[in-house]
mmCIF file of C-alpha atoms and ligand atoms in Angstrom:
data_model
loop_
_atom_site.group_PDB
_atom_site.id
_atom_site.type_symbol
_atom_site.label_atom_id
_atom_site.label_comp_id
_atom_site.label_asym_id
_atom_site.label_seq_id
_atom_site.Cartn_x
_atom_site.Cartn_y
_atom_site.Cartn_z
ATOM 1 C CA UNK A 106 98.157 -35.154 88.645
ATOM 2 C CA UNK A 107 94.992 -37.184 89.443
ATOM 3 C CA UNK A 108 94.259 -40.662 88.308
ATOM 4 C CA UNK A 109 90.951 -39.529 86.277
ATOM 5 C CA UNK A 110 93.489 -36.380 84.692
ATOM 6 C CA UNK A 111 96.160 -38.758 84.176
ATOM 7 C CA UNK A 112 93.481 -40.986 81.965
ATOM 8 C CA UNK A 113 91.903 -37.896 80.347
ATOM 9 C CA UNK A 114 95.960 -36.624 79.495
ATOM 10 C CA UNK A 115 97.368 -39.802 78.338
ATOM 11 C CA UNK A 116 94.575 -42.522 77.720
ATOM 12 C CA UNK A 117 91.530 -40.776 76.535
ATOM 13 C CA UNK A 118 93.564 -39.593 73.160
ATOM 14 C CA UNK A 119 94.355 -43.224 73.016
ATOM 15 C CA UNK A 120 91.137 -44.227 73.001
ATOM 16 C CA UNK A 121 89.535 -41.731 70.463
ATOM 17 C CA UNK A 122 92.381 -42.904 68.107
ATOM 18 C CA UNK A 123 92.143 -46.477 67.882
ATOM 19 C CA UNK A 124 88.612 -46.921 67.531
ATOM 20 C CA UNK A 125 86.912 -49.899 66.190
ATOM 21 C CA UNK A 126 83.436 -50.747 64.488
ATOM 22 C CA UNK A 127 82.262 -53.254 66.840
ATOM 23 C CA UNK A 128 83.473 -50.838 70.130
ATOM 24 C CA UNK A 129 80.317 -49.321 71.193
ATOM 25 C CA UNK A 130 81.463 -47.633 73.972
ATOM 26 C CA UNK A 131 84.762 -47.003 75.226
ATOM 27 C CA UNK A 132 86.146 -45.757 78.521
ATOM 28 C CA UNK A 133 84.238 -43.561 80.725
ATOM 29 C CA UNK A 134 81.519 -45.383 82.073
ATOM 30 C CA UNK A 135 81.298 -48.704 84.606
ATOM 31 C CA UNK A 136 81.938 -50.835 81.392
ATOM 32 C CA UNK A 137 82.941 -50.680 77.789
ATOM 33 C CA UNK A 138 80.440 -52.289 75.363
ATOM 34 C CA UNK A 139 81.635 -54.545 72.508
ATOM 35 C CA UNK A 140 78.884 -55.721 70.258
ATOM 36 C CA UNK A 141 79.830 -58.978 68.391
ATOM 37 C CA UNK A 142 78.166 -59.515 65.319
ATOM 38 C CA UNK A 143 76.102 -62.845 64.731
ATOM 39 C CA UNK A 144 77.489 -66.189 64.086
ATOM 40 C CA UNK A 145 80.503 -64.722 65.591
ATOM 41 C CA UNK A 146 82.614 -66.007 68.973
ATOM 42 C CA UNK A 147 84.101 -63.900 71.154
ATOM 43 C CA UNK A 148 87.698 -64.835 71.843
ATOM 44 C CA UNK A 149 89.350 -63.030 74.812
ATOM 45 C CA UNK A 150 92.800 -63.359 76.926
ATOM 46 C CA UNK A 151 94.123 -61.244 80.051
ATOM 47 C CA UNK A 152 97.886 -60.982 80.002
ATOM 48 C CA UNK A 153 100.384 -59.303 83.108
ATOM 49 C CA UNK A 154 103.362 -58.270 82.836
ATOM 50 C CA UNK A 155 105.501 -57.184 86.617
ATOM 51 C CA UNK A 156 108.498 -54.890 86.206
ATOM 52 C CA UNK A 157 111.495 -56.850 87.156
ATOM 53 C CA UNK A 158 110.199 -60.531 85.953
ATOM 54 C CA UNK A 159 108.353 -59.562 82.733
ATOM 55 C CA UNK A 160 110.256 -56.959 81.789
ATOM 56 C CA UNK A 161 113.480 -55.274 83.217
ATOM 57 C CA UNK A 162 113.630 -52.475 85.860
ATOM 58 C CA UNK A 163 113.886 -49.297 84.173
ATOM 59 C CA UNK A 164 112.740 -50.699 80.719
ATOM 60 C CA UNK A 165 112.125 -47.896 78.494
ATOM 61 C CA UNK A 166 108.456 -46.825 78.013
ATOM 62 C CA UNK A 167 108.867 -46.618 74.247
ATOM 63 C CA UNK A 168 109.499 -50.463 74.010
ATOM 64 C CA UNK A 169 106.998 -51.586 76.933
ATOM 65 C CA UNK A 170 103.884 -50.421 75.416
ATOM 66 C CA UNK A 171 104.291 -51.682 71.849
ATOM 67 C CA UNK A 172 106.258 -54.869 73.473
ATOM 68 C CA UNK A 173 103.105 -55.060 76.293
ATOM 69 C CA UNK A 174 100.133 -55.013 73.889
ATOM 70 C CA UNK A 175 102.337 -57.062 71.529
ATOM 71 C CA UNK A 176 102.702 -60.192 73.834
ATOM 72 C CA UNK A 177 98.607 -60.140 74.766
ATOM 73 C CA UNK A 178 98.194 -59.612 70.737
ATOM 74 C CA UNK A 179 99.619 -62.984 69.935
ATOM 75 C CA UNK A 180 97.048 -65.027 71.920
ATOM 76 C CA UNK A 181 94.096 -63.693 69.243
ATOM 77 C CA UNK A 182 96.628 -65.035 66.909
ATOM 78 C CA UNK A 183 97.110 -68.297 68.110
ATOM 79 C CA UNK A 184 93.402 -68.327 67.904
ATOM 80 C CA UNK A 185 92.924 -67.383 64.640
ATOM 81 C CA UNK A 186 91.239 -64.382 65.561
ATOM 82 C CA UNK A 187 90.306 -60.749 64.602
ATOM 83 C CA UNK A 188 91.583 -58.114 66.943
ATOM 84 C CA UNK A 189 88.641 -55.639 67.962
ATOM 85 C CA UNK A 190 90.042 -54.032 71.306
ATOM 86 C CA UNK A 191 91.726 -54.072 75.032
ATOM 87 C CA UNK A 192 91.542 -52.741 78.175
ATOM 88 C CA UNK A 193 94.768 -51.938 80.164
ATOM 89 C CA UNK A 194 95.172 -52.385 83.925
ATOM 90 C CA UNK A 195 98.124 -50.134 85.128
ATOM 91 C CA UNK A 196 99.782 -49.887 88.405
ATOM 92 C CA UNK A 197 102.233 -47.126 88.439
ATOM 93 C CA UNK A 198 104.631 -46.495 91.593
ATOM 94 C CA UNK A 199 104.028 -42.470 90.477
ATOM 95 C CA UNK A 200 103.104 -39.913 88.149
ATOM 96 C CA UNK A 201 105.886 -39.347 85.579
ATOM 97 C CA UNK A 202 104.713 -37.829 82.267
ATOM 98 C CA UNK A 203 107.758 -38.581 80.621
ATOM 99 C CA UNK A 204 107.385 -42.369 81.007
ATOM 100 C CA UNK A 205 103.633 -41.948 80.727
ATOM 101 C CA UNK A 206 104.074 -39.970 77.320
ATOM 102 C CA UNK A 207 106.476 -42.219 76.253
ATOM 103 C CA UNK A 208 104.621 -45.296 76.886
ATOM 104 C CA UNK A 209 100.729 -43.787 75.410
ATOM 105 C CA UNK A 210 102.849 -43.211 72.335
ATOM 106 C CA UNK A 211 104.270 -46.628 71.811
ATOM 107 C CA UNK A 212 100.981 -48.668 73.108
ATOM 108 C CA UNK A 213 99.085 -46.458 70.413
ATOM 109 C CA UNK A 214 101.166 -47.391 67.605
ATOM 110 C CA UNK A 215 100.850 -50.895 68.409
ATOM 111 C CA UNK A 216 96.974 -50.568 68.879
ATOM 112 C CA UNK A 217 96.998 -49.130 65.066
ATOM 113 C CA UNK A 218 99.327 -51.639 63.778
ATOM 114 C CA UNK A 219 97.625 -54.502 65.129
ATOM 115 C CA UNK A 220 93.989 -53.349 64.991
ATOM 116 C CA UNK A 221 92.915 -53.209 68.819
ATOM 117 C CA UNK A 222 90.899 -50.294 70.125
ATOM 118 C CA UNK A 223 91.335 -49.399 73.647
ATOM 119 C CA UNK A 224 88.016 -50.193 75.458
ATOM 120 C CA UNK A 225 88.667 -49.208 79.073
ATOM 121 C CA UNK A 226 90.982 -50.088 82.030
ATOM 122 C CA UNK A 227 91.879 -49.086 85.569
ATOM 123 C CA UNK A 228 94.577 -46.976 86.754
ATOM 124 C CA UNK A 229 96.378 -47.703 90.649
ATOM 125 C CA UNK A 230 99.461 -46.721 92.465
ATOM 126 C CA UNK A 231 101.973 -49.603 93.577
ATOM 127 C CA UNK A 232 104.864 -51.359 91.990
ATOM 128 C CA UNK A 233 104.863 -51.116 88.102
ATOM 129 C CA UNK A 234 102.749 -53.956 86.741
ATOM 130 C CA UNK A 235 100.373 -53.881 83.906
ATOM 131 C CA UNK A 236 97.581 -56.314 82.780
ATOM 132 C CA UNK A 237 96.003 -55.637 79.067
ATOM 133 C CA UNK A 238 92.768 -58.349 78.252
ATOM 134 C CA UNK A 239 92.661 -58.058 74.401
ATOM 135 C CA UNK A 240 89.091 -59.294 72.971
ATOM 136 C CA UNK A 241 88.758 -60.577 68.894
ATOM 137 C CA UNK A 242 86.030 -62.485 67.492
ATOM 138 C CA UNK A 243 86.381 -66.081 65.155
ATOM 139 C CA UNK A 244 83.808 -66.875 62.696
ATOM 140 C CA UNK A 245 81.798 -69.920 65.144
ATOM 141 C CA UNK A 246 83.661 -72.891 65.781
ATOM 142 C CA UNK A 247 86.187 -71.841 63.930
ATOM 143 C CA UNK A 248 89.083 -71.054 66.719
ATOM 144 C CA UNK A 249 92.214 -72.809 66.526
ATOM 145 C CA UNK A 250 92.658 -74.591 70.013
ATOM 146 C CA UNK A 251 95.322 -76.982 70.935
ATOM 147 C CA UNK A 252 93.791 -80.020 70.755
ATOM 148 C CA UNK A 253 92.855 -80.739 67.383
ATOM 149 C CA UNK A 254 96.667 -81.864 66.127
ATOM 150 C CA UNK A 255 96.487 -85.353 64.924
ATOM 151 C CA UNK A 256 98.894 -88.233 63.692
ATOM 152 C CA UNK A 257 100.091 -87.585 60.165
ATOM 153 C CA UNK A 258 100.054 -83.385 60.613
ATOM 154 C CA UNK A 259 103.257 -81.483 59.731
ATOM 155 C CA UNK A 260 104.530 -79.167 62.493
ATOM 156 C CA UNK A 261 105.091 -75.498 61.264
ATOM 157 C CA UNK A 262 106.350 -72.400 62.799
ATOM 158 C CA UNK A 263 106.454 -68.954 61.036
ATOM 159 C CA UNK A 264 108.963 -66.397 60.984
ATOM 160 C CA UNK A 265 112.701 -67.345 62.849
ATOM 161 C CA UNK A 266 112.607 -68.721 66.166
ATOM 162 C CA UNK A 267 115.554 -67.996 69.154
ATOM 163 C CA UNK A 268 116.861 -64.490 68.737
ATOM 164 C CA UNK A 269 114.542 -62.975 71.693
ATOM 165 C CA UNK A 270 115.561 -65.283 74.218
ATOM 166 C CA UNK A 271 119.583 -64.647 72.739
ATOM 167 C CA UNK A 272 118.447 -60.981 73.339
ATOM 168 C CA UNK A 273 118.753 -61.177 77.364
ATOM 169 C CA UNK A 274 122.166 -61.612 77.332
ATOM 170 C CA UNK A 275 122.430 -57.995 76.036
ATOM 171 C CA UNK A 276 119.467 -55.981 77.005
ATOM 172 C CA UNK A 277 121.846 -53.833 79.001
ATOM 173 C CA UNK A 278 124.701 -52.917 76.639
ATOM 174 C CA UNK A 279 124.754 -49.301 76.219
ATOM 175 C CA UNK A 280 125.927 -49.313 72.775
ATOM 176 C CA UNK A 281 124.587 -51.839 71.050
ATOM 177 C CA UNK A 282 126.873 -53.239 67.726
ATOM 178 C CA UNK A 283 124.765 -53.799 64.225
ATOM 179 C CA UNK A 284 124.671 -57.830 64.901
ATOM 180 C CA UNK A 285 122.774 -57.132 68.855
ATOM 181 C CA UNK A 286 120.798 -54.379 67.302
ATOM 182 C CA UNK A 287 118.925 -56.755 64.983
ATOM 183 C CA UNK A 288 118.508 -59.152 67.866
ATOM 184 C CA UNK A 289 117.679 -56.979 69.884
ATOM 185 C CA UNK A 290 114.667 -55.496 67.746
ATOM 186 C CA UNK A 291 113.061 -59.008 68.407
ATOM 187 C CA UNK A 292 112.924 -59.158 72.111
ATOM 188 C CA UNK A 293 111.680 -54.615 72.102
ATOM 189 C CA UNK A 294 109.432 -55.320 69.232
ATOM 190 C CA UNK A 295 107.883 -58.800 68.828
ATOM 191 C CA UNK A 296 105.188 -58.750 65.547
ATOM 192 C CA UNK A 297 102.272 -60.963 66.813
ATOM 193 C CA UNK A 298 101.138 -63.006 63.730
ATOM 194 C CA UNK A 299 97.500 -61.908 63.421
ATOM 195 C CA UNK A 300 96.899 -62.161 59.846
ATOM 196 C CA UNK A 301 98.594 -65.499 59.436
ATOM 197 C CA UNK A 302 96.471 -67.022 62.170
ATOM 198 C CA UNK A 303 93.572 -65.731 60.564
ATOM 199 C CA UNK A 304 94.553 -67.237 57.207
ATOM 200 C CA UNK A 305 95.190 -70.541 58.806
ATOM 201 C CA UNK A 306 91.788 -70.323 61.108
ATOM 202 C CA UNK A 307 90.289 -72.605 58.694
ATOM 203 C CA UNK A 308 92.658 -74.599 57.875
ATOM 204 C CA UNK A 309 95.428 -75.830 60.798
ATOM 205 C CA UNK A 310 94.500 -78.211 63.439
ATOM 206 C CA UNK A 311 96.089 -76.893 66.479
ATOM 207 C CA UNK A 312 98.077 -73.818 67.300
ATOM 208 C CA UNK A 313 99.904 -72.169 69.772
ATOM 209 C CA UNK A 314 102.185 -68.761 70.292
ATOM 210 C CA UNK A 315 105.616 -69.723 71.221
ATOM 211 C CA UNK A 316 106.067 -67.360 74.253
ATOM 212 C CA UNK A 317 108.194 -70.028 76.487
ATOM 213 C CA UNK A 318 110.084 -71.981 73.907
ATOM 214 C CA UNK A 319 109.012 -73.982 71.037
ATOM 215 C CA UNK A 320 109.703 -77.492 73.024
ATOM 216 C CA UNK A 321 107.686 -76.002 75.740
ATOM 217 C CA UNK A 322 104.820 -74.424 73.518
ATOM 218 C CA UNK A 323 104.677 -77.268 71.079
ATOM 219 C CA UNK A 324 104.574 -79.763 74.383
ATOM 220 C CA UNK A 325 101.465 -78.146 75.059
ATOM 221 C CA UNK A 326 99.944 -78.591 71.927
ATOM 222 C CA UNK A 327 101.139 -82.596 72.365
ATOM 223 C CA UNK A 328 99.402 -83.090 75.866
ATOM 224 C CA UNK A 329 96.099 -81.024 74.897
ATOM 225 C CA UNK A 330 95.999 -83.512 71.678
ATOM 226 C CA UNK A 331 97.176 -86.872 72.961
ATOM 227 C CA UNK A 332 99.628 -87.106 70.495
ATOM 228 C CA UNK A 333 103.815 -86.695 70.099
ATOM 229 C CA UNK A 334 105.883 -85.257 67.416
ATOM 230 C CA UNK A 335 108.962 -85.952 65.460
ATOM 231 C CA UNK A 336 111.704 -82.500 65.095
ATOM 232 C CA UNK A 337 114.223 -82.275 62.684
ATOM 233 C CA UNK A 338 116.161 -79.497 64.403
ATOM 234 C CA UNK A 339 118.441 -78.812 61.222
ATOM 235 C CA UNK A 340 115.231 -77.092 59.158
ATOM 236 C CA UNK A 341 114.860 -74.497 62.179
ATOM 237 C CA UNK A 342 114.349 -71.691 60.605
ATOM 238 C CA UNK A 343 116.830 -69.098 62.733
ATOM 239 C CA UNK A 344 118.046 -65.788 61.725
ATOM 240 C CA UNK A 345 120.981 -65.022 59.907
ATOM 241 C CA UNK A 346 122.369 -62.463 62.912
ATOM 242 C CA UNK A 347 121.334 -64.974 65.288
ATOM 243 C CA UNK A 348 123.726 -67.525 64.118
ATOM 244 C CA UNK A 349 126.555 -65.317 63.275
ATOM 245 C CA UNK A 350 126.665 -64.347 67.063
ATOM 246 C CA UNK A 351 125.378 -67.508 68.778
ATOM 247 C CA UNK A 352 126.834 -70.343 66.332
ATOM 248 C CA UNK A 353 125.820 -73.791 66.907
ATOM 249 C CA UNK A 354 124.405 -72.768 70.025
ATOM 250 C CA UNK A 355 121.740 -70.754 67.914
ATOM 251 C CA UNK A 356 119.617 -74.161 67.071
ATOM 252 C CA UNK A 357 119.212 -74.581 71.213
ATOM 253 C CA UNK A 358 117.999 -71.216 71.494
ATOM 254 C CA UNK A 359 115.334 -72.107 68.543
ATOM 255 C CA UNK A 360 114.299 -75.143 70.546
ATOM 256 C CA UNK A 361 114.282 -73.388 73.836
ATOM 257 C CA UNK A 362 114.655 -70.095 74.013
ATOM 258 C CA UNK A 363 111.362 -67.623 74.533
ATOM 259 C CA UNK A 364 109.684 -64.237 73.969
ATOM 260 C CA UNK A 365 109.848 -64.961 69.851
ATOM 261 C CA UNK A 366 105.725 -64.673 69.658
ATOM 262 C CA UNK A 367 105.839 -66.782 66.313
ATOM 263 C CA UNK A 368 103.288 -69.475 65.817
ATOM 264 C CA UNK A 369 103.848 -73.367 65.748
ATOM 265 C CA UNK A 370 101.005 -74.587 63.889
ATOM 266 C CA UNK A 371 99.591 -78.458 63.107
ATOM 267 C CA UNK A 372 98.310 -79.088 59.620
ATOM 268 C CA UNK A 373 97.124 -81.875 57.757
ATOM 269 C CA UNK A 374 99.155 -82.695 54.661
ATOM 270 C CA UNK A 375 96.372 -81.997 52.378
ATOM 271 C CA UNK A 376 95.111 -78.588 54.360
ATOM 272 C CA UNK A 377 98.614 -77.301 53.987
ATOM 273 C CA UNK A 378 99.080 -77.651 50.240
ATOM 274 C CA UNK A 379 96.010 -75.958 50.197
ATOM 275 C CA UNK A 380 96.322 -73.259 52.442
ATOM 276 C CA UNK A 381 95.182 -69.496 50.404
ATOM 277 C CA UNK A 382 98.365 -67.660 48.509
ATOM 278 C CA UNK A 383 101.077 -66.668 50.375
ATOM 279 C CA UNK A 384 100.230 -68.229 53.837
ATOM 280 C CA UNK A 385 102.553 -71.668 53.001
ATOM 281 C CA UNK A 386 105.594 -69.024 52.534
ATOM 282 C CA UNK A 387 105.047 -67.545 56.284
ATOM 283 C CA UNK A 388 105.273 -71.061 57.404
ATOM 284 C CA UNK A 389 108.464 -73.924 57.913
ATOM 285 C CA UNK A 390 107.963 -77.255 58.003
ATOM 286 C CA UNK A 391 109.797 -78.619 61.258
ATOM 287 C CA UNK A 392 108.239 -81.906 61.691
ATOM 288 C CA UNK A 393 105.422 -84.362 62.091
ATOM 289 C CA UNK A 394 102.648 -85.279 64.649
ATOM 290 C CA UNK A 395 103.707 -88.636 65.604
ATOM 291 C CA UNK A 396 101.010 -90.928 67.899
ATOM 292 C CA UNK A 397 103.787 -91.944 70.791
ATOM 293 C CA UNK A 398 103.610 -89.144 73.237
ATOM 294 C CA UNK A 399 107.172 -87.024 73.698
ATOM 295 C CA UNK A 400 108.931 -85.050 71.364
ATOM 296 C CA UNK A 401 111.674 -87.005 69.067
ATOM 297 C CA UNK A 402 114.713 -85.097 68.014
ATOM 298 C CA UNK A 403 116.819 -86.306 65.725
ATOM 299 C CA UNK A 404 117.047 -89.645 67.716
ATOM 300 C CA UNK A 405 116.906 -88.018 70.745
ATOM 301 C CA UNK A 406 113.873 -88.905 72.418
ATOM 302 C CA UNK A 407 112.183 -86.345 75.173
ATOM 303 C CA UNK A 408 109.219 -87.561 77.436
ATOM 304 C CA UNK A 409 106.189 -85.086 77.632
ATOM 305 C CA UNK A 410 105.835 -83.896 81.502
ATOM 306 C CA UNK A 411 108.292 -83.958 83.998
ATOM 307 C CA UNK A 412 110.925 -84.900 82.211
ATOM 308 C CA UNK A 413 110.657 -82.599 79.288
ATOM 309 C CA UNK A 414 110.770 -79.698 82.151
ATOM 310 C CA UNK A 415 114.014 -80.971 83.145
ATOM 311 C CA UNK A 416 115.082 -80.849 79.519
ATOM 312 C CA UNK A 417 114.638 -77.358 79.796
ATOM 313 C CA UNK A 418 116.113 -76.994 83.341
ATOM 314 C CA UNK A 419 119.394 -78.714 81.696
ATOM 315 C CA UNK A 420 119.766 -75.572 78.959
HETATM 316 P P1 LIG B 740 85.255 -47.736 88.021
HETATM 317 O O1 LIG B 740 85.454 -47.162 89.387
HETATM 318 O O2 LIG B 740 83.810 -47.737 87.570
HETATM 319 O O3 LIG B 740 85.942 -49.032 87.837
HETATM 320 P P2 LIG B 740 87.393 -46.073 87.179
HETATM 321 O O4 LIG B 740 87.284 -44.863 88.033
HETATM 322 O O5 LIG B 740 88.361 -47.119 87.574
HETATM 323 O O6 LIG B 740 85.928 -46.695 87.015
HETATM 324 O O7 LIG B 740 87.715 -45.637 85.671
HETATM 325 C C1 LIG B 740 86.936 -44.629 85.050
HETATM 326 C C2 LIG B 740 86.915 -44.850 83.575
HETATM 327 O O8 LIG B 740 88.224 -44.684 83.062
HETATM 328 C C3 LIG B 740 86.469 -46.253 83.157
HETATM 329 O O9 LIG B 740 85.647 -46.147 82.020
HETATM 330 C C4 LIG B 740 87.743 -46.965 82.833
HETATM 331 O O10 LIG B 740 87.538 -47.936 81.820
HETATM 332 C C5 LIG B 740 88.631 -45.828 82.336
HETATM 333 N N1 LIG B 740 90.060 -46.080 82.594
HETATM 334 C C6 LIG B 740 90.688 -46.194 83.798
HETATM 335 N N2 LIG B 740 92.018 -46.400 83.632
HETATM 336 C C7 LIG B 740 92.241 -46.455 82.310
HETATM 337 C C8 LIG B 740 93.388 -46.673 81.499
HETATM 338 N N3 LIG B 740 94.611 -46.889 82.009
HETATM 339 N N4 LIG B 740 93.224 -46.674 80.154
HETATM 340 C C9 LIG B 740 92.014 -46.485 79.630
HETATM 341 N N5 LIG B 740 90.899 -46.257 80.317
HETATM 342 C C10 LIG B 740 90.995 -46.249 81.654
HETATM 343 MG MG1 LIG B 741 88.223 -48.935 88.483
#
C-alpha cells in the first residue's frame, strides 16, 4: 500500500468524521484552512511522541491514538481553549493495517470526544514517531498563560493526581488484577480537561497541564510568575486504588509522578468563590501563591531551579 492509499484507507474517513465549523478545508491540498472567527485568538501546540521514550515498544494501537491526541489535547486546556482541529505527522517503520486500523479507530474516538477535527498531516517511513499540532481558539486576551499567578492565589488541581506515573511499574503485566486495571486506565486513557479550562478561562490566573509532575509543572508556573507557593501535601487529592496499592508512597507519586494530564490552576480568593456552577467541585485546593520563590511543603522548603531538579532526581 501507498502512502496517498494508506491516507485515503485510514485517514480520509477520519477526516470526513470529525469535522468542525471553523475547518474550511481539510486534507488534500498543500494546506488545510481554519477560519477563526473575529475577536477570536488562535491558540496552537505541536506535540511528539517517539516509540520507546514516549510510549513503549509494541504499545497497542488502540491506546496510542486516543492516549496520542489526548496528551496534545491538554495544552488547549491549559489554555483555556476551544478545540477546533489537528494535523498528525506519522512516521511508520511499515504498512500494517492491523495497527493502522487499530490506531484510526482509537484517534477518531478521541477526536469526537474531545472536539478536534483532523485538518491534515504527513505520512513517512522510519522509526515509529508521531507529532499531532492541535489548534483552538480563546475569546482575545483571554488565554490562561503561566504568568499571571500572584501572592494571595490558592493553588488547585482537578481530578486525582499520581496513578499514571504508578502505572509504569505495570504496563507489562499480562494479566492485569482489578486494583492495576483502574490505574492502569489513567496512564492508556488520560481525559484532557477541556471544558474545565474553558470554565476557568475567565477566571484563574495561571495554569498549567501537569504532564511531568505537579512540583515540576507547578515550578513552572512559579518561575513564569515570579512568585513561590506553599503545599499542604495531606489535601492531595489521590485515588482510592492508588493508595491501596502504593500506600504512603502514593502522596510522592502525587507530587512527582507524571502523565496524569490534570490541571494545576492559580486563582484569586474572590475569582474562585465565584467561579460558574460546578467548576469549584472539579477543583482541590492544595495551597497558596506565596511571594518567596520555591515551593514550601509542609516545612520542607524546595528552591525553584537547580535544586528543585535534584528534588526530583532524589525520587
Ligand atoms: P504535501 O506534499 O503538499 O505536503 P502530502 O503528499 O504530504 O502533501 O499529503 C497530501 C495530503 O494528505 C495533504 O493534504 C495532507 O494534509 C494529507 N495527509 C498526509 N498524511 C496525512 C495523515 N496522516 N492524516 C491526515 N492527512 C494526511
Ligand atoms: Mg507532505
Amino acid at each position: 500500500m501507498g502512502e496517498f492509499e494508506l491516507i485515503r484507507q485510514y485517514f480520509q474517513p477520519l477526516a470526513e468524521s470529525t469535522r468542525h465549523n471553523q475547518l474550511i478545508l481539510g486534507p488534500g491540498d498543500d494546506c488545510a484552512i481554519q477560519r477563526i472567527e473575529p475577536g477570536q485568538d488562535l491558540v496552537f501546540s505541536v506535540d511528539t511522541l517517539v516509540e520507546g521514550v514516549h510510549f513503549p515498544r509494541d504499545y497497542s494501537p488502540e491506546h496510542l491514538g486516543w492516549r496520542s491526541l489526548a496528551v496534545a489535547a491538554s495544552d488547549l486546556a491549559a489554555m483555556g481553549a476551544s478545540p477546533a482541529c489537528f494535523t498528525l505527522a506519522l512516521t511508520l517503520p511499515s504498512v500494517d493495517s492491523h495497527w493502522l486500523e487499530g490506531f484510526a479507530a482509537s484517534l477518531a474516538k478521541a477526536a469526537g470526544a474531545f472536539g478536534l477535527a483532523l485538518a491534515g498531516g504527513d505520512t513517512t517511513r522510519g522509526p515509529m514517531a508521531l507529532s499531532i499540532q492541535v489548534h483552538g481558539t480563546v475569546s482575545r486576551g483571554k488565554a490562561l498563560c503561566r504568568s499571571g499567578a500572584r501572592p494571595g492565589d490558592l493553588v488547585c488541581v482537578s481530578g486525582t493526581l499520581g496513578a499514571a506515573g504508578a502505572a509504569l511499574d505495570f504496563l507489562d503485566t499480562a494479566a492485569p488484577d482489578a486494583l492495576q486495571q483502574a490505574i492502569l486506565a489513567r496512564y492508556h486513557h488520560p481525559q484532557p480537561k477541556l471544558a474545565l479550562g474553558q470554565a476557568l478561562a475567565c477566571h484563574a490566573s495561571a495554569a498549567i497541564d501537569i504532564s511531568d509532575g505537579l512540583l515540576a509543572d507547578l515550578g513552572h508556573i512559579l518561575q513564569a510568575s515570579g512568585v513561590g507557593a506553599s503545599v499542604e501535601p495531606a489535601s492531595l487529592p489521590i485515588m482510592d486504588e492508588l493508595v491501596a496499592l502504593k500506600g504512603a508512597q502514593a502522596t510522592d507519586l502525587a507530587l512527582t509522578a507524571g502523565d496524569d494530564y490534570e490541571l494545576c490552576v492559580t486563582l484569586a480568593p474572590g475569582a474562585f468563590e465565584q467561579l460558574p456552577p460546578g467548576t469549584r467541585q472539579q477543583l482541590t485546593v492544595i495551597g497558596l501563591i506565596t511571594e518567596e520563590p520555591g515551593i514550601e511543603l509542609t516545612g520542607r522548603h524546595l528552591p525553584i531551579g537547580a535544586g528543585f531538579d535534584h528534588f526530583r532526581r532524589s525520587q
